[in-house]
mmCIF file with all atom_site columns, N, CA and C in Angstrom:
data_model
loop_
_atom_site.group_PDB
_atom_site.id
_atom_site.type_symbol
_atom_site.label_atom_id
_atom_site.label_alt_id
_atom_site.label_comp_id
_atom_site.label_asym_id
_atom_site.label_entity_id
_atom_site.label_seq_id
_atom_site.pdbx_PDB_ins_code
_atom_site.Cartn_x
_atom_site.Cartn_y
_atom_site.Cartn_z
_atom_site.occupancy
_atom_site.B_iso_or_equiv
_atom_site.pdbx_formal_charge
_atom_site.auth_seq_id
_atom_site.auth_comp_id
_atom_site.auth_asym_id
_atom_site.auth_atom_id
_atom_site.pdbx_PDB_model_num
ATOM 1   N N  . MET A 1 1  ? 0.877   -1.183 -0.126  1.00 84.00 ? 58  MET A N  1
ATOM 2   C CA . MET A 1 1  ? 0.198   0.063  -0.120  1.00 84.00 ? 58  MET A CA 1
ATOM 3   C C  . MET A 1 1  ? 0.959   1.219  -0.172  1.00 84.00 ? 58  MET A C  1
ATOM 4   N N  . PRO A 1 2  ? 0.686   2.376  -0.576  1.00 89.00 ? 59  PRO A N  1
ATOM 5   C CA . PRO A 1 2  ? 1.297   3.470  -0.809  1.00 89.00 ? 59  PRO A CA 1
ATOM 6   C C  . PRO A 1 2  ? 1.191   4.321  0.216   1.00 89.00 ? 59  PRO A C  1
ATOM 7   N N  . LEU A 1 3  ? 2.401   5.172  0.817   1.00 92.00 ? 60  LEU A N  1
ATOM 8   C CA . LEU A 1 3  ? 2.166   6.023  1.988   1.00 92.00 ? 60  LEU A CA 1
ATOM 9   C C  . LEU A 1 3  ? 1.628   7.474  1.420   1.00 92.00 ? 60  LEU A C  1
ATOM 10  N N  . TYR A 1 4  ? 0.640   8.001  1.899   1.00 93.00 ? 61  TYR A N  1
ATOM 11  C CA . TYR A 1 4  ? 0.061   9.273  1.372   1.00 93.00 ? 61  TYR A CA 1
ATOM 12  C C  . TYR A 1 4  ? 0.429   10.448 2.108   1.00 93.00 ? 61  TYR A C  1
ATOM 13  N N  . GLU A 1 5  ? 0.269   11.539 2.189   1.00 94.00 ? 62  GLU A N  1
ATOM 14  C CA . GLU A 1 5  ? 0.629   12.733 3.074   1.00 94.00 ? 62  GLU A CA 1
ATOM 15  C C  . GLU A 1 5  ? -0.890  13.415 3.202   1.00 94.00 ? 62  GLU A C  1
ATOM 16  N N  . TYR A 1 6  ? -1.220  13.831 4.083   1.00 95.00 ? 63  TYR A N  1
ATOM 17  C CA . TYR A 1 6  ? -2.234  14.553 4.487   1.00 95.00 ? 63  TYR A CA 1
ATOM 18  C C  . TYR A 1 6  ? -2.381  15.739 5.174   1.00 95.00 ? 63  TYR A C  1
ATOM 19  N N  . ALA A 1 7  ? -3.277  16.617 5.118   1.00 96.00 ? 64  ALA A N  1
ATOM 20  C CA . ALA A 1 7  ? -2.975  17.905 5.835   1.00 96.00 ? 64  ALA A CA 1
ATOM 21  C C  . ALA A 1 7  ? -4.618  18.183 6.513   1.00 96.00 ? 64  ALA A C  1
ATOM 22  N N  . CYS A 1 8  ? -4.900  18.299 7.762   1.00 96.00 ? 65  CYS A N  1
ATOM 23  C CA . CYS A 1 8  ? -6.097  18.535 8.460   1.00 96.00 ? 65  CYS A CA 1
ATOM 24  C C  . CYS A 1 8  ? -6.476  19.808 8.309   1.00 96.00 ? 65  CYS A C  1
ATOM 25  N N  . HIS A 1 9  ? -7.702  19.984 7.883   1.00 94.00 ? 66  HIS A N  1
ATOM 26  C CA . HIS A 1 9  ? -8.322  21.635 7.782   1.00 94.00 ? 66  HIS A CA 1
ATOM 27  C C  . HIS A 1 9  ? -8.746  21.827 8.909   1.00 94.00 ? 66  HIS A C  1
ATOM 28  N N  . GLU A 1 10 ? -8.755  21.289 10.075  1.00 95.00 ? 67  GLU A N  1
ATOM 29  C CA . GLU A 1 10 ? -9.329  21.508 11.334  1.00 95.00 ? 67  GLU A CA 1
ATOM 30  C C  . GLU A 1 10 ? -8.014  22.079 12.546  1.00 95.00 ? 67  GLU A C  1
ATOM 31  N N  . CYS A 1 11 ? -6.950  21.481 12.268  1.00 96.00 ? 68  CYS A N  1
ATOM 32  C CA . CYS A 1 11 ? -5.971  21.651 13.269  1.00 96.00 ? 68  CYS A CA 1
ATOM 33  C C  . CYS A 1 11 ? -4.512  22.094 12.640  1.00 96.00 ? 68  CYS A C  1
ATOM 34  N N  . GLY A 1 12 ? -4.575  22.022 10.953  1.00 95.00 ? 69  GLY A N  1
ATOM 35  C CA . GLY A 1 12 ? -3.367  21.999 10.439  1.00 95.00 ? 69  GLY A CA 1
ATOM 36  C C  . GLY A 1 12 ? -2.256  20.977 10.845  1.00 95.00 ? 69  GLY A C  1
ATOM 37  N N  . GLU A 1 13 ? -2.682  20.183 11.352  1.00 96.00 ? 70  GLU A N  1
ATOM 38  C CA . GLU A 1 13 ? -1.639  19.023 11.201  1.00 96.00 ? 70  GLU A CA 1
ATOM 39  C C  . GLU A 1 13 ? -1.495  18.193 9.682   1.00 96.00 ? 70  GLU A C  1
ATOM 40  N N  . VAL A 1 14 ? -0.193  17.869 9.709   1.00 96.00 ? 71  VAL A N  1
ATOM 41  C CA . VAL A 1 14 ? 0.207   17.341 8.641   1.00 96.00 ? 71  VAL A CA 1
ATOM 42  C C  . VAL A 1 14 ? 0.713   15.682 8.952   1.00 96.00 ? 71  VAL A C  1
ATOM 43  N N  . PHE A 1 15 ? -0.144  14.693 8.476   1.00 96.00 ? 72  PHE A N  1
ATOM 44  C CA . PHE A 1 15 ? 0.417   13.457 8.791   1.00 96.00 ? 72  PHE A CA 1
ATOM 45  C C  . PHE A 1 15 ? 0.194   12.409 7.649   1.00 96.00 ? 72  PHE A C  1
ATOM 46  N N  . GLU A 1 16 ? 1.063   11.282 7.779   1.00 94.00 ? 73  GLU A N  1
ATOM 47  C CA . GLU A 1 16 ? 1.265   10.431 6.716   1.00 94.00 ? 73  GLU A CA 1
ATOM 48  C C  . GLU A 1 16 ? 0.276   9.144  7.213   1.00 94.00 ? 73  GLU A C  1
ATOM 49  N N  . LYS A 1 17 ? -0.295  8.574  6.207   1.00 94.00 ? 74  LYS A N  1
ATOM 50  C CA . LYS A 1 17 ? -0.877  7.305  6.367   1.00 94.00 ? 74  LYS A CA 1
ATOM 51  C C  . LYS A 1 17 ? -0.948  6.389  5.304   1.00 94.00 ? 74  LYS A C  1
ATOM 52  N N  . LEU A 1 18 ? -0.907  4.809  5.530   1.00 93.00 ? 75  LEU A N  1
ATOM 53  C CA . LEU A 1 18 ? -0.644  3.723  4.774   1.00 93.00 ? 75  LEU A CA 1
ATOM 54  C C  . LEU A 1 18 ? -2.474  3.637  4.226   1.00 93.00 ? 75  LEU A C  1
ATOM 55  N N  . VAL A 1 19 ? -2.402  3.908  2.967   1.00 92.00 ? 76  VAL A N  1
ATOM 56  C CA . VAL A 1 19 ? -3.977  3.707  2.244   1.00 92.00 ? 76  VAL A CA 1
ATOM 57  C C  . VAL A 1 19 ? -3.700  3.337  1.189   1.00 92.00 ? 76  VAL A C  1
ATOM 58  N N  . SER A 1 20 ? -4.824  2.339  0.692   1.00 92.00 ? 77  SER A N  1
ATOM 59  C CA . SER A 1 20 ? -4.891  1.575  -0.864  1.00 92.00 ? 77  SER A CA 1
ATOM 60  C C  . SER A 1 20 ? -5.094  2.750  -1.808  1.00 92.00 ? 77  SER A C  1
ATOM 61  N N  . MET A 1 21 ? -4.913  2.694  -2.860  1.00 91.00 ? 78  MET A N  1
ATOM 62  C CA . MET A 1 21 ? -4.825  3.723  -3.957  1.00 91.00 ? 78  MET A CA 1
ATOM 63  C C  . MET A 1 21 ? -6.382  3.858  -4.053  1.00 91.00 ? 78  MET A C  1
ATOM 64  N N  . SER A 1 22 ? -7.273  3.079  -3.987  1.00 93.00 ? 79  SER A N  1
ATOM 65  C CA . SER A 1 22 ? -8.659  3.220  -4.624  1.00 93.00 ? 79  SER A CA 1
ATOM 66  C C  . SER A 1 22 ? -9.333  4.379  -3.145  1.00 93.00 ? 79  SER A C  1
ATOM 67  N N  . LYS A 1 23 ? -8.871  4.352  -2.162  1.00 92.00 ? 80  LYS A N  1
ATOM 68  C CA . LYS A 1 23 ? -9.068  5.099  -1.166  1.00 92.00 ? 80  LYS A CA 1
ATOM 69  C C  . LYS A 1 23 ? -8.494  6.316  -0.635  1.00 92.00 ? 80  LYS A C  1
ATOM 70  N N  . ALA A 1 24 ? -7.342  6.648  -1.495  1.00 91.00 ? 81  ALA A N  1
ATOM 71  C CA . ALA A 1 24 ? -6.398  7.769  -1.363  1.00 91.00 ? 81  ALA A CA 1
ATOM 72  C C  . ALA A 1 24 ? -7.065  9.315  -1.187  1.00 91.00 ? 81  ALA A C  1
ATOM 73  N N  . ASP A 1 25 ? -7.927  9.149  -2.281  1.00 91.00 ? 82  ASP A N  1
ATOM 74  C CA . ASP A 1 25 ? -8.737  10.718 -2.044  1.00 91.00 ? 82  ASP A CA 1
ATOM 75  C C  . ASP A 1 25 ? -9.712  10.833 -1.010  1.00 91.00 ? 82  ASP A C  1
ATOM 76  N N  . ALA A 1 26 ? -10.292 10.000 -0.286  1.00 93.00 ? 83  ALA A N  1
ATOM 77  C CA . ALA A 1 26 ? -11.144 10.179 0.685   1.00 93.00 ? 83  ALA A CA 1
ATOM 78  C C  . ALA A 1 26 ? -10.323 10.640 1.816   1.00 93.00 ? 83  ALA A C  1
ATOM 79  N N  . PRO A 1 27 ? -11.223 11.574 2.758   1.00 91.00 ? 84  PRO A N  1
ATOM 80  C CA . PRO A 1 27 ? -10.898 12.122 3.792   1.00 91.00 ? 84  PRO A CA 1
ATOM 81  C C  . PRO A 1 27 ? -10.608 11.312 4.864   1.00 91.00 ? 84  PRO A C  1
ATOM 82  N N  . GLN A 1 28 ? -9.170  11.610 5.595   1.00 95.00 ? 85  GLN A N  1
ATOM 83  C CA . GLN A 1 28 ? -9.083  10.705 6.762   1.00 95.00 ? 85  GLN A CA 1
ATOM 84  C C  . GLN A 1 28 ? -8.909  11.218 8.058   1.00 95.00 ? 85  GLN A C  1
ATOM 85  N N  . VAL A 1 29 ? -9.186  10.331 9.242   1.00 96.00 ? 86  VAL A N  1
ATOM 86  C CA . VAL A 1 29 ? -9.089  10.920 10.560  1.00 96.00 ? 86  VAL A CA 1
ATOM 87  C C  . VAL A 1 29 ? -7.749  11.462 10.952  1.00 96.00 ? 86  VAL A C  1
ATOM 88  N N  . CYS A 1 30 ? -7.803  12.714 11.255  1.00 96.00 ? 87  CYS A N  1
ATOM 89  C CA . CYS A 1 30 ? -6.622  13.265 11.962  1.00 96.00 ? 87  CYS A CA 1
ATOM 90  C C  . CYS A 1 30 ? -6.187  12.602 13.175  1.00 96.00 ? 87  CYS A C  1
ATOM 91  N N  . PRO A 1 31 ? -4.782  12.162 13.114  1.00 96.00 ? 88  PRO A N  1
ATOM 92  C CA . PRO A 1 31 ? -4.682  11.592 14.512  1.00 96.00 ? 88  PRO A CA 1
ATOM 93  C C  . PRO A 1 31 ? -4.283  12.458 15.635  1.00 96.00 ? 88  PRO A C  1
ATOM 94  N N  . ALA A 1 32 ? -4.328  13.812 15.505  1.00 97.00 ? 89  ALA A N  1
ATOM 95  C CA . ALA A 1 32 ? -3.800  14.974 16.379  1.00 97.00 ? 89  ALA A CA 1
ATOM 96  C C  . ALA A 1 32 ? -5.309  15.372 17.194  1.00 97.00 ? 89  ALA A C  1
ATOM 97  N N  . CYS A 1 33 ? -6.054  15.836 16.354  1.00 97.00 ? 90  CYS A N  1
ATOM 98  C CA . CYS A 1 33 ? -7.626  16.288 16.663  1.00 97.00 ? 90  CYS A CA 1
ATOM 99  C C  . CYS A 1 33 ? -8.735  15.548 16.787  1.00 97.00 ? 90  CYS A C  1
ATOM 100 N N  . GLY A 1 34 ? -8.578  14.047 15.701  1.00 96.00 ? 91  GLY A N  1
ATOM 101 C CA . GLY A 1 34 ? -9.809  13.647 15.246  1.00 96.00 ? 91  GLY A CA 1
ATOM 102 C C  . GLY A 1 34 ? -10.797 13.912 14.415  1.00 96.00 ? 91  GLY A C  1
ATOM 103 N N  . GLY A 1 35 ? -10.341 15.173 13.964  1.00 95.00 ? 92  GLY A N  1
ATOM 104 C CA . GLY A 1 35 ? -11.425 15.747 12.822  1.00 95.00 ? 92  GLY A CA 1
ATOM 105 C C  . GLY A 1 35 ? -11.071 14.739 11.430  1.00 95.00 ? 92  GLY A C  1
ATOM 106 N N  . GLY A 1 36 ? -12.136 15.046 10.961  1.00 92.00 ? 93  GLY A N  1
ATOM 107 C CA . GLY A 1 36 ? -12.220 14.056 9.627   1.00 92.00 ? 93  GLY A CA 1
ATOM 108 C C  . GLY A 1 36 ? -12.343 14.966 8.296   1.00 92.00 ? 93  GLY A C  1
ATOM 109 N N  . GLN A 1 37 ? -11.737 16.302 8.302   1.00 92.00 ? 94  GLN A N  1
ATOM 110 C CA . GLN A 1 37 ? -11.670 16.926 7.091   1.00 92.00 ? 94  GLN A CA 1
ATOM 111 C C  . GLN A 1 37 ? -10.268 17.223 6.802   1.00 92.00 ? 94  GLN A C  1
ATOM 112 N N  . SER A 1 38 ? -9.849  16.085 6.326   1.00 94.00 ? 95  SER A N  1
ATOM 113 C CA . SER A 1 38 ? -8.307  16.106 5.801   1.00 94.00 ? 95  SER A CA 1
ATOM 114 C C  . SER A 1 38 ? -8.249  16.335 4.204   1.00 94.00 ? 95  SER A C  1
ATOM 115 N N  . ARG A 1 39 ? -7.179  16.435 3.618   1.00 93.00 ? 96  ARG A N  1
ATOM 116 C CA . ARG A 1 39 ? -6.876  16.565 2.360   1.00 93.00 ? 96  ARG A CA 1
ATOM 117 C C  . ARG A 1 39 ? -5.517  15.964 1.860   1.00 93.00 ? 96  ARG A C  1
ATOM 118 N N  . ARG A 1 40 ? -5.453  15.171 0.893   1.00 93.00 ? 97  ARG A N  1
ATOM 119 C CA . ARG A 1 40 ? -4.298  14.465 0.432   1.00 93.00 ? 97  ARG A CA 1
ATOM 120 C C  . ARG A 1 40 ? -3.448  15.560 0.154   1.00 93.00 ? 97  ARG A C  1
ATOM 121 N N  . LYS A 1 41 ? -2.094  15.418 0.451   1.00 92.00 ? 98  LYS A N  1
ATOM 122 C CA . LYS A 1 41 ? -1.180  16.763 -0.052  1.00 92.00 ? 98  LYS A CA 1
ATOM 123 C C  . LYS A 1 41 ? -0.557  15.979 -1.374  1.00 92.00 ? 98  LYS A C  1
ATOM 124 N N  . LEU A 1 42 ? 0.147   16.914 -2.239  1.00 83.00 ? 99  LEU A N  1
ATOM 125 C CA . LEU A 1 42 ? 0.703   16.370 -3.270  1.00 83.00 ? 99  LEU A CA 1
ATOM 126 C C  . LEU A 1 42 ? 2.233   16.291 -2.825  1.00 83.00 ? 99  LEU A C  1
ATOM 127 N N  . SER A 1 43 ? 2.484   15.016 -2.921  1.00 72.00 ? 100 SER A N  1
ATOM 128 C CA . SER A 1 43 ? 4.145   14.862 -2.526  1.00 72.00 ? 100 SER A CA 1
ATOM 129 C C  . SER A 1 43 ? 5.102   14.002 -3.284  1.00 72.00 ? 100 SER A C  1
ATOM 130 N N  . SER A 1 44 ? 6.288   14.503 -3.387  1.00 70.00 ? 101 SER A N  1
ATOM 131 C CA . SER A 1 44 ? 7.068   13.778 -3.993  1.00 70.00 ? 101 SER A CA 1
ATOM 132 C C  . SER A 1 44 ? 7.628   12.578 -3.634  1.00 70.00 ? 101 SER A C  1
ATOM 133 N N  . PHE A 1 45 ? 8.295   11.944 -4.386  1.00 67.00 ? 102 PHE A N  1
ATOM 134 C CA . PHE A 1 45 ? 8.443   10.647 -4.167  1.00 67.00 ? 102 PHE A CA 1
ATOM 135 C C  . PHE A 1 45 ? 10.204  10.156 -4.249  1.00 67.00 ? 102 PHE A C  1
ATOM 136 N N  . ALA A 1 46 ? 10.679  9.000  -3.918  1.00 66.00 ? 103 ALA A N  1
ATOM 137 C CA . ALA A 1 46 ? 11.942  8.556  -3.516  1.00 66.00 ? 103 ALA A CA 1
ATOM 138 C C  . ALA A 1 46 ? 12.060  7.760  -4.775  1.00 66.00 ? 103 ALA A C  1
ATOM 139 N N  . VAL A 1 47 ? 13.148  7.502  -5.319  1.00 70.00 ? 104 VAL A N  1
ATOM 140 C CA . VAL A 1 47 ? 13.572  6.316  -6.264  1.00 70.00 ? 104 VAL A CA 1
ATOM 141 C C  . VAL A 1 47 ? 14.975  5.948  -5.781  1.00 70.00 ? 104 VAL A C  1
ATOM 142 N N  . SER A 1 48 ? 14.838  4.603  -5.569  1.00 67.00 ? 105 SER A N  1
ATOM 143 C CA . SER A 1 48 ? 16.046  3.836  -4.807  1.00 67.00 ? 105 SER A CA 1
ATOM 144 C C  . SER A 1 48 ? 17.259  3.892  -6.412  1.00 67.00 ? 105 SER A C  1
ATOM 145 N N  . GLY A 1 49 ? 18.608  3.998  -5.858  1.00 63.00 ? 106 GLY A N  1
ATOM 146 C CA . GLY A 1 49 ? 19.248  4.318  -7.096  1.00 63.00 ? 106 GLY A CA 1
ATOM 147 C C  . GLY A 1 49 ? 20.335  3.022  -7.100  1.00 63.00 ? 106 GLY A C  1
ATOM 148 N N  . GLY A 1 50 ? 19.708  1.810  -6.488  1.00 62.00 ? 107 GLY A N  1
ATOM 149 C CA . GLY A 1 50 ? 20.263  0.687  -6.216  1.00 62.00 ? 107 GLY A CA 1
ATOM 150 C C  . GLY A 1 50 ? 21.916  0.626  -6.176  1.00 62.00 ? 107 GLY A C  1
ATOM 151 N N  . GLY A 1 51 ? 22.494  1.573  -5.247  1.00 57.00 ? 108 GLY A N  1
ATOM 152 C CA . GLY A 1 51 ? 23.656  1.609  -4.444  1.00 57.00 ? 108 GLY A CA 1
ATOM 153 C C  . GLY A 1 51 ? 24.592  2.012  -5.320  1.00 57.00 ? 108 GLY A C  1
ATOM 154 N N  . ARG A 1 52 ? 24.213  3.145  -6.229  1.00 54.00 ? 109 ARG A N  1
ATOM 155 C CA . ARG A 1 52 ? 25.125  4.136  -6.674  1.00 54.00 ? 109 ARG A CA 1
ATOM 156 C C  . ARG A 1 52 ? 25.738  4.981  -5.826  1.00 54.00 ? 109 ARG A C  1
ATOM 157 N N  . SER A 1 53 ? 26.840  5.443  -6.150  1.00 55.00 ? 110 SER A N  1
ATOM 158 C CA . SER A 1 53 ? 27.535  6.781  -5.132  1.00 55.00 ? 110 SER A CA 1
ATOM 159 C C  . SER A 1 53 ? 26.421  7.771  -4.841  1.00 55.00 ? 110 SER A C  1
ATOM 160 N N  . SER A 1 54 ? 26.778  8.772  -4.265  1.00 56.00 ? 111 SER A N  1
ATOM 161 C CA . SER A 1 54 ? 25.946  9.940  -3.809  1.00 56.00 ? 111 SER A CA 1
ATOM 162 C C  . SER A 1 54 ? 26.191  10.924 -4.674  1.00 56.00 ? 111 SER A C  1
ATOM 163 N N  . GLY A 1 55 ? 27.094  10.726 -5.811  1.00 59.00 ? 112 GLY A N  1
ATOM 164 C CA . GLY A 1 55 ? 27.493  11.889 -6.678  1.00 59.00 ? 112 GLY A CA 1
ATOM 165 C C  . GLY A 1 55 ? 26.536  12.352 -7.636  1.00 59.00 ? 112 GLY A C  1
ATOM 166 N N  . GLY A 1 56 ? 25.382  11.394 -7.742  1.00 60.00 ? 113 GLY A N  1
ATOM 167 C CA . GLY A 1 56 ? 24.479  11.555 -8.708  1.00 60.00 ? 113 GLY A CA 1
ATOM 168 C C  . GLY A 1 56 ? 24.553  11.418 -10.003 1.00 60.00 ? 113 GLY A C  1
ATOM 169 N N  . SER A 1 57 ? 25.868  11.175 -10.322 1.00 66.00 ? 114 SER A N  1
ATOM 170 C CA . SER A 1 57 ? 26.190  10.959 -11.655 1.00 66.00 ? 114 SER A CA 1
ATOM 171 C C  . SER A 1 57 ? 26.020  9.586  -12.312 1.00 66.00 ? 114 SER A C  1
ATOM 172 N N  . MET A 1 58 ? 25.669  9.414  -13.758 1.00 68.00 ? 115 MET A N  1
ATOM 173 C CA . MET A 1 58 ? 25.783  8.107  -14.174 1.00 68.00 ? 115 MET A CA 1
ATOM 174 C C  . MET A 1 58 ? 26.853  7.621  -14.538 1.00 68.00 ? 115 MET A C  1
ATOM 175 N N  . PRO A 1 59 ? 26.783  6.253  -14.545 1.00 70.00 ? 116 PRO A N  1
ATOM 176 C CA . PRO A 1 59 ? 28.019  5.414  -14.845 1.00 70.00 ? 116 PRO A CA 1
ATOM 177 C C  . PRO A 1 59 ? 28.561  5.533  -16.037 1.00 70.00 ? 116 PRO A C  1
ATOM 178 N N  . ALA A 1 60 ? 30.080  5.704  -16.457 1.00 70.00 ? 117 ALA A N  1
ATOM 179 C CA . ALA A 1 60 ? 30.338  5.725  -17.932 1.00 70.00 ? 117 ALA A CA 1
ATOM 180 C C  . ALA A 1 60 ? 29.753  4.331  -18.578 1.00 70.00 ? 117 ALA A C  1
ATOM 181 N N  . PRO A 1 61 ? 29.573  4.858  -19.903 1.00 72.00 ? 118 PRO A N  1
ATOM 182 C CA . PRO A 1 61 ? 28.868  4.003  -20.802 1.00 72.00 ? 118 PRO A CA 1
ATOM 183 C C  . PRO A 1 61 ? 29.939  2.827  -21.030 1.00 72.00 ? 118 PRO A C  1
ATOM 184 N N  . VAL A 1 62 ? 29.552  1.643  -21.470 1.00 74.00 ? 119 VAL A N  1
ATOM 185 C CA . VAL A 1 62 ? 29.977  0.281  -21.379 1.00 74.00 ? 119 VAL A CA 1
ATOM 186 C C  . VAL A 1 62 ? 30.248  0.158  -22.877 1.00 74.00 ? 119 VAL A C  1
ATOM 187 N N  . SER A 1 63 ? 31.561  0.097  -23.368 1.00 72.00 ? 120 SER A N  1
ATOM 188 C CA . SER A 1 63 ? 31.805  -0.076 -24.804 1.00 72.00 ? 120 SER A CA 1
ATOM 189 C C  . SER A 1 63 ? 31.162  -1.487 -25.338 1.00 72.00 ? 120 SER A C  1
ATOM 190 N N  . SER A 1 64 ? 30.541  -1.459 -26.544 1.00 66.00 ? 121 SER A N  1
ATOM 191 C CA . SER A 1 64 ? 29.879  -2.726 -26.811 1.00 66.00 ? 121 SER A CA 1
ATOM 192 C C  . SER A 1 64 ? 30.912  -3.523 -27.927 1.00 66.00 ? 121 SER A C  1
ATOM 193 N N  . PRO A 1 65 ? 30.795  -4.553 -27.718 1.00 71.00 ? 122 PRO A N  1
ATOM 194 C CA . PRO A 1 65 ? 32.037  -5.421 -28.751 1.00 71.00 ? 122 PRO A CA 1
ATOM 195 C C  . PRO A 1 65 ? 31.156  -5.479 -30.226 1.00 71.00 ? 122 PRO A C  1
ATOM 196 N N  . PHE A 1 66 ? 29.856  -4.865 -30.526 1.00 68.00 ? 123 PHE A N  1
ATOM 197 C CA . PHE A 1 66 ? 29.213  -4.657 -31.715 1.00 68.00 ? 123 PHE A CA 1
ATOM 198 C C  . PHE A 1 66 ? 29.656  -3.682 -32.445 1.00 68.00 ? 123 PHE A C  1
ATOM 199 N N  . THR A 1 67 ? 30.049  -2.333 -31.804 1.00 60.00 ? 124 THR A N  1
ATOM 200 C CA . THR A 1 67 ? 30.504  -1.164 -32.828 1.00 60.00 ? 124 THR A CA 1
ATOM 201 C C  . THR A 1 67 ? 31.729  -0.969 -33.163 1.00 60.00 ? 124 THR A C  1
#
């Protein structure tokens, strides 16, 4: 299940919740105040780099024996 970020309209609390994709847009109960007027926030996502260095550069291309 994806992790979504919500903001409560009643108290302003920002919280995360694991919710199925089919229910992601439904208002969620705020853990701080118990209010039911929350809205899903537009969040960024992380992508795993598979163990590359933190330099952020791509590895050098591998030469092909076919060229």
